[in-house]
Structure formats: C-alpha cells, structure tokens
C-alpha atoms as one frame of an Amber mdcrd trajectory, in Angstrom:
protein
 -67.580 -24.799  77.724 -66.828 -28.514  77.445 -65.954 -30.269  74.176 -66.147
 -34.067  73.919 -64.276 -36.602  71.780 -65.105 -39.462  69.417 -67.542 -41.249
  69.308 -69.175 -39.859  72.445 -71.031 -36.573  72.933 -71.622 -33.877  75.524
 -73.159 -36.409  77.910 -69.595 -37.512  78.700 -69.235 -34.353  80.808 -72.456
 -34.913  82.799 -70.911 -35.467  86.239 -68.290 -32.743  85.842 -71.057 -30.294
  84.943 -73.176 -31.364  87.902 -70.218 -30.804  90.219 -69.363 -27.370  88.832
 -72.908 -26.097  88.226 -73.371 -24.474  91.675 -70.465 -22.120  90.941 -70.308
 -21.927  87.156 -72.484 -21.725  84.093 -71.518 -24.906  82.223 -72.238 -25.839
  78.609 -71.342 -29.154  76.965 -71.513 -28.823  73.194 -72.079 -31.671  70.723
 -69.631 -31.559  67.822 -70.855 -31.688  64.242 -71.266 -35.269  63.082 -71.545
 -36.650  66.605 -74.172 -36.520  69.325 -77.469 -34.852  68.540 -76.288 -32.188
  66.115 -78.166 -31.855  62.826 -75.963 -31.135  59.832 -76.086 -31.194  56.060
 -75.109 -34.448  54.368 -72.049 -32.802  52.810 -71.034 -30.798  55.880 -67.263
 -30.451  56.294 -66.411 -31.990  59.681 -62.753 -30.953  59.874 -61.213 -29.466
  62.992 -61.127 -25.992  61.389 -64.847 -26.120  60.667 -65.629 -27.454  64.147
 -63.738 -24.504  65.671 -65.714 -22.111  63.476 -68.922 -23.774  64.677 -67.922
 -23.203  68.318 -67.350 -19.511  67.590 -70.724 -19.281  65.844 -72.403 -21.014
  68.785 -70.836 -18.512  71.163 -72.108 -15.661  69.007 -75.603 -17.128  69.039
 -75.472 -17.537  72.830 -74.057 -14.057  73.393 -70.818 -15.385  74.907 -67.806
 -13.143  74.419 -65.377 -15.425  76.288 -65.321 -18.922  77.776 -63.115 -21.241
  79.791 -62.697 -23.990  77.179 -62.173 -27.604  78.281 -61.587 -30.422  75.788
 -60.997 -34.157  75.755 -59.824 -36.403  72.910 -60.653 -34.812  69.530 -62.529
 -32.132  71.461 -59.208 -30.999  72.931 -57.610 -31.006  69.487 -60.445 -28.841
  68.189 -59.945 -26.651  71.268 -56.330 -26.126  70.177 -57.545 -24.990  66.768
 -60.103 -22.685  68.382 -57.394 -21.201  70.615 -55.137 -20.591  67.611 -57.873
 -18.852  65.612 -59.879 -17.121  68.370 -57.501 -16.452  71.303 -59.373 -13.332
  72.425 -62.476 -15.428  73.059 -60.809 -17.529  75.752 -60.372 -16.832  79.440
 -58.553 -20.129  79.836 -57.858 -23.393  78.024 -57.765 -26.906  79.482 -56.557
 -29.811  77.359 -56.730 -33.498  78.192 -55.566 -36.501  76.134 -55.876 -35.696
  72.446 -54.269 -35.496  69.008 -51.184 -33.267  69.131 -49.253 -31.730  66.224
 -47.711 -34.611  64.193 -47.460 -37.137  67.049 -50.445 -39.176  65.862 -51.845
 -41.567  64.782 -50.164 -44.461  66.551 -50.880 -48.109  65.662 -53.990 -48.276
  67.839 -55.467 -45.127  66.331 -54.662 -46.243  62.778 -56.541 -49.477  63.484
 -59.511 -47.479  64.772 -59.520 -45.298  61.644 -59.497 -48.411  59.468 -62.279
 -49.981  61.533 -64.557 -46.960  61.220 -63.804 -46.605  57.510 -65.564 -49.953
  57.015 -69.370 -49.521  56.814 -69.786 -52.770  58.746 -68.816 -50.879  61.918
 -72.446 -49.743  62.068 -73.582 -53.348  62.513 -71.188 -53.755  65.413 -72.344
 -50.535  67.047 -75.973 -51.609  66.767 -75.021 -54.772  68.633 -73.382 -52.628
  71.333 -76.499 -50.487  71.587 -78.535 -53.530  72.505 -75.883 -55.011  74.786
 -73.924 -52.442  76.842 -71.569 -55.142  78.133 -70.341 -55.626  74.567 -69.748
 -51.875  74.378 -67.752 -52.010  77.605 -65.541 -54.711  76.144 -65.060 -52.733
  72.927 -64.154 -49.564  74.855 -61.911 -51.245  77.429 -58.788 -49.651  75.951
 -60.015 -46.076  76.498 -61.449 -46.488  80.006 -59.501 -47.420  83.117 -62.564
 -49.396  84.235 -65.406 -49.476  81.718 -67.689 -50.997  84.380 -67.963 -47.482
  85.827 -69.822 -46.326  82.721 -73.609 -46.790  83.021 -75.744 -48.404  80.325
 -77.420 -45.025  79.810 -74.163 -43.531  78.567 -73.675 -46.004  75.732 -77.327
 -45.602  74.729 -76.952 -41.819  74.678 -73.746 -42.008  72.660 -74.849 -44.523
  70.041 -78.567 -43.858  69.460 -78.153 -40.608  67.503 -75.283 -42.035  65.446
 -77.348 -45.038  64.392 -80.634 -43.220  63.849 -80.154 -43.037  60.072 -77.673
 -44.034  57.381 -76.829 -40.359  56.895 -76.011 -39.917  60.591 -73.844 -43.043
  60.573 -71.986 -41.792  57.499 -71.355 -38.456  59.239 -69.943 -40.259  62.264
 -67.555 -42.218  60.052 -66.492 -39.085  58.160 -65.562 -37.396  61.441 -62.363
 -39.477  61.552 -60.185 -37.723  59.010 -56.397 -37.801  58.797 -56.610 -34.477
  56.991 -56.781 -32.955  60.469 -53.100 -33.838  60.891 -52.277 -30.973  58.539
 -54.573 -28.650  60.486 -52.843 -29.351  63.796 -49.339 -28.979  62.378 -50.301
 -25.683  60.726 -51.343 -23.975  63.975 -48.046 -24.517  65.824 -46.886 -20.891
  65.335 -50.137 -19.502  66.772 -49.979 -21.858  69.755 -46.441 -20.726  70.575
 -47.704 -17.137  70.683 -50.786 -18.008  72.740 -50.973 -16.106  76.033 -54.211
 -17.701  77.274 -53.662 -19.477  80.643 -53.551 -23.183  79.833 -53.809 -26.355
  81.909 -52.782 -29.756  80.532 -54.153 -32.786  82.413 -53.039 -36.069  80.872
 -53.892 -39.688  81.637 -50.614 -41.597  81.829 -52.077 -44.962  80.758 -53.591
 -43.698  77.496 -53.042 -46.114  74.613 -54.450 -43.841  71.886 -52.008 -40.925
  72.108 -48.246 -40.773  72.567 -46.813 -39.831  75.970 -44.641 -37.297  74.143
 -47.813 -35.337  73.417 -48.285 -33.543  76.774 -44.630 -32.494  76.746 -45.059
 -31.119  73.234 -48.042 -29.079  74.409 -46.152 -27.850  77.467 -43.227 -26.713
  75.329 -45.229 -25.271  72.442 -48.208 -23.467  73.965 -47.165 -20.077  75.230
 -49.682 -19.842  78.066 -49.167 -23.200  79.788 -49.336 -22.806  83.560 -49.281
 -26.431  84.632 -48.947 -29.992  83.309 -50.550 -32.699  85.452 -50.002 -36.387
  84.722 -52.786 -38.593  86.100 -51.551 -42.085  87.079 -53.411 -45.098  85.609
 -55.837 -42.791  83.784 -56.787 -43.483  80.162 -58.223 -41.474  77.298 -61.685
 -40.798  78.730 -60.587 -40.240  82.331 -62.614 -36.998  82.720 -65.764 -39.104
  82.397 -64.532 -41.797  84.779 -63.115 -39.394  87.362 -65.399 -36.349  87.260
 -64.593 -35.200  90.802 -60.890 -35.183  90.010 -61.568 -33.210  86.857 -63.757
 -30.651  88.593 -61.209 -30.181  91.405 -58.381 -29.681  88.902 -60.454 -27.141
  86.996 -61.499 -25.194  90.070 -57.923 -25.047  91.368 -56.703 -23.898  87.962
 -59.393 -21.241  87.561 -58.725 -19.897  91.062 -54.998 -19.704  90.339 -55.516
 -17.448  87.313 -58.346 -15.317  88.692
C-alpha cells in the first residue's frame, strides 16, 4: 500500500505500481483532504486520523496486513500507523518526510505560510492551466520537474480546486499540530519490530538530513538506510524504477 504526500495524490505512485503489478497487488490510497477523497467539511485531517482511516480502509478491503510505503507526509502518517497498528504491517518503507521534532525548516515554514493564505488557490488555478508554471513552482521538490508530465499536475490540482470546500480542506491538511503527534509516538517506534527500509533523497530541501539518521536510530525494525544521491523530496515519482528495485530487494531480503 502506497501513501502519497502533499499536495499530490496516489497518482504519484503510478509508474512504481505499473512496475510492481506483475508480482504484487498494489494499492495507492488518496489521503483525506487531498486527491479524490470525499470528506466532511469539518473532518479532522491530522496524522492520527489519517492513520485511523488507513486501518478502516484495510478493514473494508479485507486486508489483514500490508507492506506500507510512504513519501513526504504519507511517510509521516505511515510512522503513526506503524506505532498504532504494528500487527497490521509486514514491512514499512519510509522516504523523505517529517520526522519527530526535526521539522519544519525555513523552506517548510514558508510553504505553510503560503498555503495558509487563501490566495494560494488563485496561484494553483494558474498552474492548472499552465503546467510549465507548476514545474517552476515545484522545482525545489523535484530533481528535474521536466520529467513530470502535464497529466500529473492536472490530476493533482483538479480535485483540490473543484470547490471552495475542497480547497479549504487542502489548506487545512498542513497543520503544525502534527509535530506533537510525531514526537508522541517515539516510544512505540523504538519498540517496533516490523522490518523497515529508509530510502532518502540526499538533495531534499524540505526535510533535514538529520532525519534519516533519527529514523535509523529510533525505529526498532530498521534493516537498511539508503541515501539516494541528487534525489529530492518526490524522488519516488521521478525515479520509479529505482524505487521498485529497492522495494523488491528489500521484500526479498525479509521474506
């Protein structure tokens, strides 16, 4: 099961899923408040509630266990899920994400401030009509935003701009209250026995390079930490073959 970050959706995993589909059943879930999910206007979008939603989705799908893979906030939510539902995981893979109290840095604080301003919706509507503007805006999170097709930006932004309520939900997703959530689960992560892979883009500007070391030293089941040269926040989308190879090697090693 693949969990995306902000402000993208499950489509970010499209090429990884295509690569793994011959050997695995793959599901990319849209988080509440992003993608094509439908939620109540007052829905709590915190990491705790997102983890509960994943568990409920698994129940509905009849899934007792999954190999959970997360990127960006999806990997942070995956940490929370692992802390609360360890028996429901066969393995855990984390890529660049919020970690404990090592965030937000200056770049992320600026992003939070930007999305707190309702005028961000006007800018995103401009990006929807001009993907090249979106590529410029997202240059800091992609190694080479030119790799990302127009279709991706359309798929990411259309549902978020489809109504004022959906845009408000997107903006509410960014919540510094999740800092408390991530610091609170440290004891459970230290006790976690689930086999865990950490794959981290070295050139990420959103999250501190101390973060993967913190995960390595504070998650009980870590089997391997891989640093990916030149890779940025959304490297699993840019380098799907690399991601699928890393996952298959990891899964084989713990089988």
